[in-house]
């Protein structure tokens, strides 16, 4: 029996089938799209909410090692399957916006998160170039010249990209350590910048054409609070800001050095918003107060019998 050319077989017309499937998918999407004159019934809304809540519950269960209703596994297995997951999770949790953050705390979390993600992007881009280009020298369509090399002793891979304008960027990483990368960019005018990541620690520095360097370093303290340390361009230019869990910040600023020992100024700033403190009421309440009764002209109280009121009555 002959097999048609558009049926399953060696002559399977895959482009036509993919096109048909795409059209079917587009049609289903259009049918599911609500217009301004359409609305979901309360029952449909509840159904969708139940589905989303169940999906979120399943995701949390997988994170905690619960696979459906059948078994329980050690959650640490995910750290083995996805190396570096723990460090990334710690940074993402610590740098997420907090409700009561003051301005400094917001800036520290945001800057830390941006720098950490930038380091991850640089490494991902370098890994992609190593995988697709391979060792050696290459020229890309945009004019960039890329050199991919590997250290035979440490197996550390390096990608050096030279742009047509003379800018050179070197990215080095260790394939065995997913949370490490070193990036250095040099510009034709002599200025440069560096970006380093190791675990949860990340730093970024810039050096101008005159050789003056400023550097911002980020790490997590023992309580997983994000910390930002800024140095330069002067020798005694140093500031350390800790964003606390409650939204407050602790700032340490170097004022000067005395006999080579730095002298600091420490400042604590309150959260951006706090719950108002309830008024303090004495417990048990002081009542009745003889002063109040003594002020009542109809009271039969003997004013002279109340200590301190005799002089007041006169």
CSV table of C-alpha atoms in Angstrom, one decimal:
chain,number,residue,atom,x,y,z
A,1,UNK,CA,0.0,0.0,0.0
A,2,UNK,CA,1.4,3.3,-1.1
A,3,UNK,CA,2.0,6.0,1.6
A,4,UNK,CA,0.9,9.5,0.5
A,5,UNK,CA,3.6,12.1,0.5
A,6,UNK,CA,1.9,14.2,3.1
A,7,UNK,CA,1.4,11.4,5.6
A,8,UNK,CA,3.7,10.0,8.3
A,9,UNK,CA,6.7,8.4,6.7
A,10,UNK,CA,10.0,9.3,5.1
A,11,UNK,CA,8.4,12.0,3.0
A,12,UNK,CA,6.5,13.5,5.9
A,13,UNK,CA,5.8,17.1,5.0
A,14,UNK,CA,6.8,18.7,8.3
A,15,UNK,CA,6.6,22.4,7.3
A,16,UNK,CA,2.9,22.0,6.3
A,17,UNK,CA,2.0,20.2,9.5
A,18,UNK,CA,3.8,22.8,11.6
A,19,UNK,CA,1.9,25.5,9.8
A,20,UNK,CA,-1.4,23.8,10.4
A,21,UNK,CA,-0.6,23.3,14.0
A,22,UNK,CA,0.3,27.0,14.4
A,23,UNK,CA,-2.9,28.1,12.7
A,24,UNK,CA,-4.9,25.8,15.1
A,25,UNK,CA,-3.1,27.2,18.1
A,26,UNK,CA,-3.7,30.8,16.9
A,27,UNK,CA,-7.4,30.0,16.4
A,28,UNK,CA,-7.6,28.6,20.0
A,29,UNK,CA,-6.0,31.7,21.3
A,30,UNK,CA,-8.4,34.0,19.5
A,31,UNK,CA,-11.3,32.0,20.8
A,32,UNK,CA,-10.0,32.1,24.3
A,33,UNK,CA,-9.4,35.9,24.2
A,34,UNK,CA,-12.0,38.0,26.0
A,35,UNK,CA,-13.4,41.0,24.3
A,36,UNK,CA,-14.8,44.1,26.0
A,37,UNK,CA,-18.3,42.6,25.8
A,38,UNK,CA,-17.3,39.3,27.4
A,39,UNK,CA,-16.8,38.5,31.0
A,40,UNK,CA,-16.0,35.4,33.0
A,41,UNK,CA,-18.8,34.0,35.2
A,42,UNK,CA,-18.1,33.7,39.0
A,43,UNK,CA,-17.8,29.9,38.5
A,44,UNK,CA,-15.2,30.3,35.7
A,45,UNK,CA,-13.2,32.8,37.8
A,46,UNK,CA,-13.2,30.4,40.7
A,47,UNK,CA,-12.1,27.6,38.4
A,48,UNK,CA,-9.1,29.6,37.1
A,49,UNK,CA,-8.1,30.7,40.6
A,50,UNK,CA,-8.2,27.1,41.8
A,51,UNK,CA,-6.0,26.1,38.9
A,52,UNK,CA,-3.5,28.8,39.6
A,53,UNK,CA,-3.4,28.1,43.3
A,54,UNK,CA,-2.9,24.4,42.6
A,55,UNK,CA,0.0,25.2,40.2
A,56,UNK,CA,1.7,27.4,42.8
A,57,UNK,CA,1.2,24.7,45.4
A,58,UNK,CA,2.8,22.1,43.1
A,59,UNK,CA,5.7,24.4,42.5
A,60,UNK,CA,6.3,25.0,46.2
A,61,UNK,CA,5.9,21.2,46.7
A,62,UNK,CA,8.6,20.5,44.1
A,63,UNK,CA,10.9,23.0,45.8
A,64,UNK,CA,10.4,21.3,49.1
A,65,UNK,CA,10.9,17.8,47.6
A,66,UNK,CA,7.3,16.7,47.5
A,67,UNK,CA,6.5,15.0,44.2
A,68,UNK,CA,2.7,14.7,43.9
A,69,UNK,CA,1.2,12.5,46.6
A,70,UNK,CA,3.6,9.6,46.0
A,71,UNK,CA,6.9,10.4,47.6
A,72,UNK,CA,9.1,12.7,49.5
A,73,UNK,CA,12.7,13.5,48.4
A,74,UNK,CA,15.5,15.5,49.9
A,75,UNK,CA,15.2,19.1,48.7
A,76,UNK,CA,19.0,19.4,48.6
A,77,UNK,CA,18.9,17.2,45.4
A,78,UNK,CA,18.0,20.3,43.4
A,79,UNK,CA,21.3,21.9,44.5
A,80,UNK,CA,23.0,18.9,42.9
A,81,UNK,CA,20.9,19.0,39.7
A,82,UNK,CA,21.1,22.8,39.4
A,83,UNK,CA,24.6,23.9,40.7
A,84,UNK,CA,24.6,27.4,42.1
A,85,UNK,CA,20.8,27.4,42.7
A,86,UNK,CA,21.2,28.1,46.4
A,87,UNK,CA,23.4,31.1,46.0
A,88,UNK,CA,21.1,32.6,43.4
A,89,UNK,CA,18.1,32.0,45.6
A,90,UNK,CA,19.7,33.7,48.6
A,91,UNK,CA,20.6,36.8,46.6
A,92,UNK,CA,17.2,37.0,44.9
A,93,UNK,CA,15.4,36.7,48.3
A,94,UNK,CA,17.7,39.2,50.0
A,95,UNK,CA,17.4,41.8,47.2
A,96,UNK,CA,13.7,41.5,46.6
A,97,UNK,CA,11.8,44.8,47.5
A,98,UNK,CA,10.8,45.0,51.2
A,99,UNK,CA,7.6,46.8,52.2
A,100,UNK,CA,9.1,49.1,54.8
A,101,UNK,CA,12.5,49.8,53.1
A,102,UNK,CA,13.8,53.4,53.4
A,103,UNK,CA,15.4,55.0,50.3
A,104,UNK,CA,18.9,53.7,51.1
A,105,UNK,CA,17.7,50.2,51.6
A,106,UNK,CA,15.8,50.3,48.3
A,107,UNK,CA,18.9,51.5,46.5
A,108,UNK,CA,21.2,48.8,48.1
A,109,UNK,CA,18.8,46.0,47.2
A,110,UNK,CA,18.3,47.3,43.6
A,111,UNK,CA,22.0,47.9,42.9
A,112,UNK,CA,23.0,44.5,44.3
A,113,UNK,CA,20.4,42.7,42.2
A,114,UNK,CA,21.3,44.6,39.0
A,115,UNK,CA,25.0,43.9,39.5
A,116,UNK,CA,24.5,40.2,40.3
A,117,UNK,CA,22.3,39.7,37.3
A,118,UNK,CA,24.7,41.6,35.0
A,119,UNK,CA,27.5,39.1,36.1
A,120,UNK,CA,25.2,36.2,35.3
A,121,UNK,CA,24.4,37.6,31.9
A,122,UNK,CA,28.1,38.1,31.0
A,123,UNK,CA,28.8,34.5,32.0
A,124,UNK,CA,25.9,33.1,30.0
A,125,UNK,CA,26.9,35.1,26.9
A,126,UNK,CA,30.5,33.8,27.2
A,127,UNK,CA,29.3,30.2,27.6
A,128,UNK,CA,27.2,30.5,24.5
A,129,UNK,CA,30.1,31.8,22.5
A,130,UNK,CA,32.4,29.1,23.7
A,131,UNK,CA,29.8,26.4,22.8
A,132,UNK,CA,29.0,27.8,19.3
A,133,UNK,CA,32.4,29.1,18.2
A,134,UNK,CA,34.9,26.8,19.8
A,135,UNK,CA,38.6,27.4,20.5
A,136,UNK,CA,40.5,29.8,18.2
A,137,UNK,CA,40.0,33.3,16.6
A,138,UNK,CA,36.7,34.3,15.0
A,139,UNK,CA,35.2,37.3,13.2
A,140,UNK,CA,31.5,38.0,13.7
A,141,UNK,CA,29.2,39.8,11.2
A,142,UNK,CA,29.1,43.0,13.3
A,143,UNK,CA,32.9,43.3,13.0
A,144,UNK,CA,33.8,41.9,16.5
A,145,UNK,CA,36.8,39.7,16.7
A,146,UNK,CA,36.5,37.0,19.3
A,147,UNK,CA,39.2,34.8,20.7
A,148,UNK,CA,38.2,31.7,22.7
A,149,UNK,CA,40.9,30.0,24.8
A,150,UNK,CA,41.2,27.5,27.6
A,151,UNK,CA,43.8,27.2,30.4
A,152,UNK,CA,45.1,23.5,30.2
A,153,UNK,CA,45.9,23.5,33.9
A,154,UNK,CA,42.8,25.0,35.4
A,155,UNK,CA,40.3,24.4,32.5
A,156,UNK,CA,39.3,28.0,32.9
A,157,UNK,CA,37.8,29.4,29.7
A,158,UNK,CA,38.4,32.9,28.4
A,159,UNK,CA,36.6,34.8,25.8
A,160,UNK,CA,38.2,38.0,24.5
A,161,UNK,CA,36.1,40.3,22.3
A,162,UNK,CA,37.6,43.3,20.4
A,163,UNK,CA,35.1,45.7,18.9
A,164,UNK,CA,35.8,47.8,15.8
A,165,UNK,CA,36.1,51.0,18.0
A,166,UNK,CA,39.0,49.4,19.9
A,167,UNK,CA,37.1,48.4,23.0
A,168,UNK,CA,38.3,45.1,24.4
A,169,UNK,CA,36.3,42.9,26.8
A,170,UNK,CA,37.7,39.8,28.4
A,171,UNK,CA,35.4,37.3,30.2
A,172,UNK,CA,36.8,34.4,32.2
A,173,UNK,CA,34.9,31.7,34.0
A,174,UNK,CA,35.4,28.2,35.6
A,175,UNK,CA,33.0,25.6,34.1
A,176,UNK,CA,33.1,23.7,37.3
A,177,UNK,CA,31.9,26.7,39.4
A,178,UNK,CA,28.6,28.1,38.0
A,179,UNK,CA,28.7,31.1,40.3
A,180,UNK,CA,32.0,32.7,39.3
A,181,UNK,CA,33.0,35.1,36.5
A,182,UNK,CA,35.6,37.8,35.9
A,183,UNK,CA,35.0,40.5,33.3
A,184,UNK,CA,37.3,43.3,32.3
A,185,UNK,CA,36.6,46.0,29.7
A,186,UNK,CA,39.2,48.4,28.4
A,187,UNK,CA,38.3,51.4,26.3
A,188,UNK,CA,40.6,53.3,23.8
A,189,UNK,CA,40.8,56.4,26.0
A,190,UNK,CA,42.5,54.3,28.7
A,191,UNK,CA,39.5,54.0,31.0
A,192,UNK,CA,38.4,50.5,32.1
A,193,UNK,CA,35.8,48.7,34.2
A,194,UNK,CA,35.8,45.3,36.0
A,195,UNK,CA,33.0,43.0,37.2
A,196,UNK,CA,33.6,40.0,39.4
A,197,UNK,CA,31.3,37.4,40.9
A,198,UNK,CA,32.1,34.6,43.3
A,199,UNK,CA,29.1,32.9,45.0
A,200,UNK,CA,26.9,35.5,46.5
A,201,UNK,CA,29.6,38.2,46.4
A,202,UNK,CA,29.8,40.5,43.4
A,203,UNK,CA,31.8,43.7,42.8
A,204,UNK,CA,31.9,46.3,40.0
A,205,UNK,CA,34.6,49.0,39.6
A,206,UNK,CA,35.4,51.7,37.1
A,207,UNK,CA,38.8,53.4,36.4
A,208,UNK,CA,38.9,56.7,34.5
A,209,UNK,CA,41.7,57.8,32.1
A,210,UNK,CA,43.5,59.5,35.0
A,211,UNK,CA,43.7,56.2,37.0
A,212,UNK,CA,41.2,57.0,39.7
A,213,UNK,CA,39.1,54.0,40.7
A,214,UNK,CA,35.7,53.7,42.3
A,215,UNK,CA,34.4,50.4,43.4
A,216,UNK,CA,31.1,49.0,44.7
A,217,UNK,CA,31.1,45.6,46.4
A,218,UNK,CA,28.1,43.6,47.5
A,219,UNK,CA,27.7,40.6,49.8
A,220,UNK,CA,25.3,39.1,52.4
A,221,UNK,CA,26.0,39.3,56.1
A,222,UNK,CA,25.4,36.5,58.6
A,223,UNK,CA,21.7,37.4,58.8
A,224,UNK,CA,21.4,37.4,54.9
A,225,UNK,CA,21.0,41.2,54.8
A,226,UNK,CA,22.5,42.8,51.7
A,227,UNK,CA,25.6,44.9,52.3
A,228,UNK,CA,27.1,47.5,50.0
A,229,UNK,CA,30.6,48.8,50.4
A,230,UNK,CA,31.8,51.7,48.3
A,231,UNK,CA,35.5,52.8,48.0
A,232,UNK,CA,37.4,55.5,46.1
A,233,UNK,CA,38.4,57.6,44.4
A,234,UNK,CA,40.2,58.9,47.5
A,235,UNK,CA,42.1,56.7,49.9
A,236,UNK,CA,39.8,57.5,52.8
A,237,UNK,CA,36.6,57.4,50.7
A,238,UNK,CA,34.7,54.4,52.2
A,239,UNK,CA,31.0,53.8,52.9
A,240,UNK,CA,29.3,50.7,54.1
A,241,UNK,CA,25.5,50.4,54.1
A,242,UNK,CA,23.6,47.5,55.5
A,243,UNK,CA,19.9,47.1,54.5
A,244,UNK,CA,18.2,45.4,57.5
A,245,UNK,CA,15.2,43.1,57.4
A,246,UNK,CA,12.9,45.7,58.9
A,247,UNK,CA,13.7,48.2,56.2
A,248,UNK,CA,16.1,50.3,58.3
A,249,UNK,CA,19.8,50.9,57.3
A,250,UNK,CA,23.1,51.1,59.2
A,251,UNK,CA,25.7,53.3,57.5
A,252,UNK,CA,29.4,53.5,58.4
A,253,UNK,CA,31.4,56.3,56.8
A,254,UNK,CA,35.1,56.7,57.1
A,255,UNK,CA,36.0,60.3,58.2
A,256,UNK,CA,39.8,60.2,58.3
A,257,UNK,CA,42.7,58.1,59.3
A,258,UNK,CA,44.6,58.6,62.6
A,259,UNK,CA,48.0,57.0,62.6
A,260,UNK,CA,46.9,54.8,59.8
A,261,UNK,CA,43.8,53.6,61.8
A,262,UNK,CA,40.4,54.7,60.1
A,263,UNK,CA,37.9,56.6,62.2
A,264,UNK,CA,34.3,56.0,61.3
A,265,UNK,CA,30.9,57.7,61.8
A,266,UNK,CA,28.0,55.3,62.3
A,267,UNK,CA,24.4,56.2,61.6
A,268,UNK,CA,21.2,54.2,61.9
A,269,UNK,CA,18.2,55.3,59.8
A,270,UNK,CA,14.7,54.1,60.6
A,271,UNK,CA,12.5,52.2,58.1
A,272,UNK,CA,10.6,54.1,55.5
A,273,UNK,CA,7.3,53.3,57.3
A,274,UNK,CA,6.5,51.8,60.7
A,275,UNK,CA,3.4,50.6,62.4
A,276,UNK,CA,2.2,53.4,64.7
A,277,UNK,CA,2.8,52.7,68.3
A,278,UNK,CA,-0.4,52.4,70.4
A,279,UNK,CA,-0.9,54.9,73.2
A,280,UNK,CA,0.4,53.6,76.6
A,281,UNK,CA,-2.4,53.2,79.1
A,282,UNK,CA,-1.6,52.5,82.8
A,283,UNK,CA,-2.6,49.0,83.9
A,284,UNK,CA,-4.5,48.8,86.1
A,285,UNK,CA,-6.1,52.3,85.3
A,286,UNK,CA,-5.8,54.9,88.1
A,287,UNK,CA,-9.4,55.5,88.9
A,288,UNK,CA,-11.1,57.2,90.7
A,289,UNK,CA,-8.5,59.9,91.0
A,290,UNK,CA,-9.1,62.1,94.1
A,291,UNK,CA,-8.0,65.2,92.1
A,292,UNK,CA,-10.9,64.7,89.7
A,293,UNK,CA,-13.4,64.3,92.5
A,294,UNK,CA,-12.1,67.3,94.3
A,295,UNK,CA,-12.8,69.5,91.3
A,296,UNK,CA,-16.5,68.6,91.4
A,297,UNK,CA,-18.2,71.4,93.4
A,298,UNK,CA,-21.1,69.0,94.2
A,299,UNK,CA,-18.7,66.5,95.7
A,300,UNK,CA,-18.9,66.0,99.4
A,301,UNK,CA,-15.1,65.3,99.5
A,302,UNK,CA,-13.2,67.1,102.2
A,303,UNK,CA,-10.5,69.0,100.3
A,304,UNK,CA,-8.4,69.3,103.4
A,305,UNK,CA,-8.3,65.6,103.8
A,306,UNK,CA,-6.6,65.1,100.4
A,307,UNK,CA,-2.9,65.6,100.5
A,308,UNK,CA,-1.7,68.5,98.3
A,309,UNK,CA,-5.1,69.9,97.7
A,310,UNK,CA,-5.3,72.2,100.6
A,311,UNK,CA,-2.9,74.7,99.1
A,312,UNK,CA,-4.6,74.3,95.7
A,313,UNK,CA,-8.0,75.2,97.2
A,314,UNK,CA,-6.7,78.4,98.7
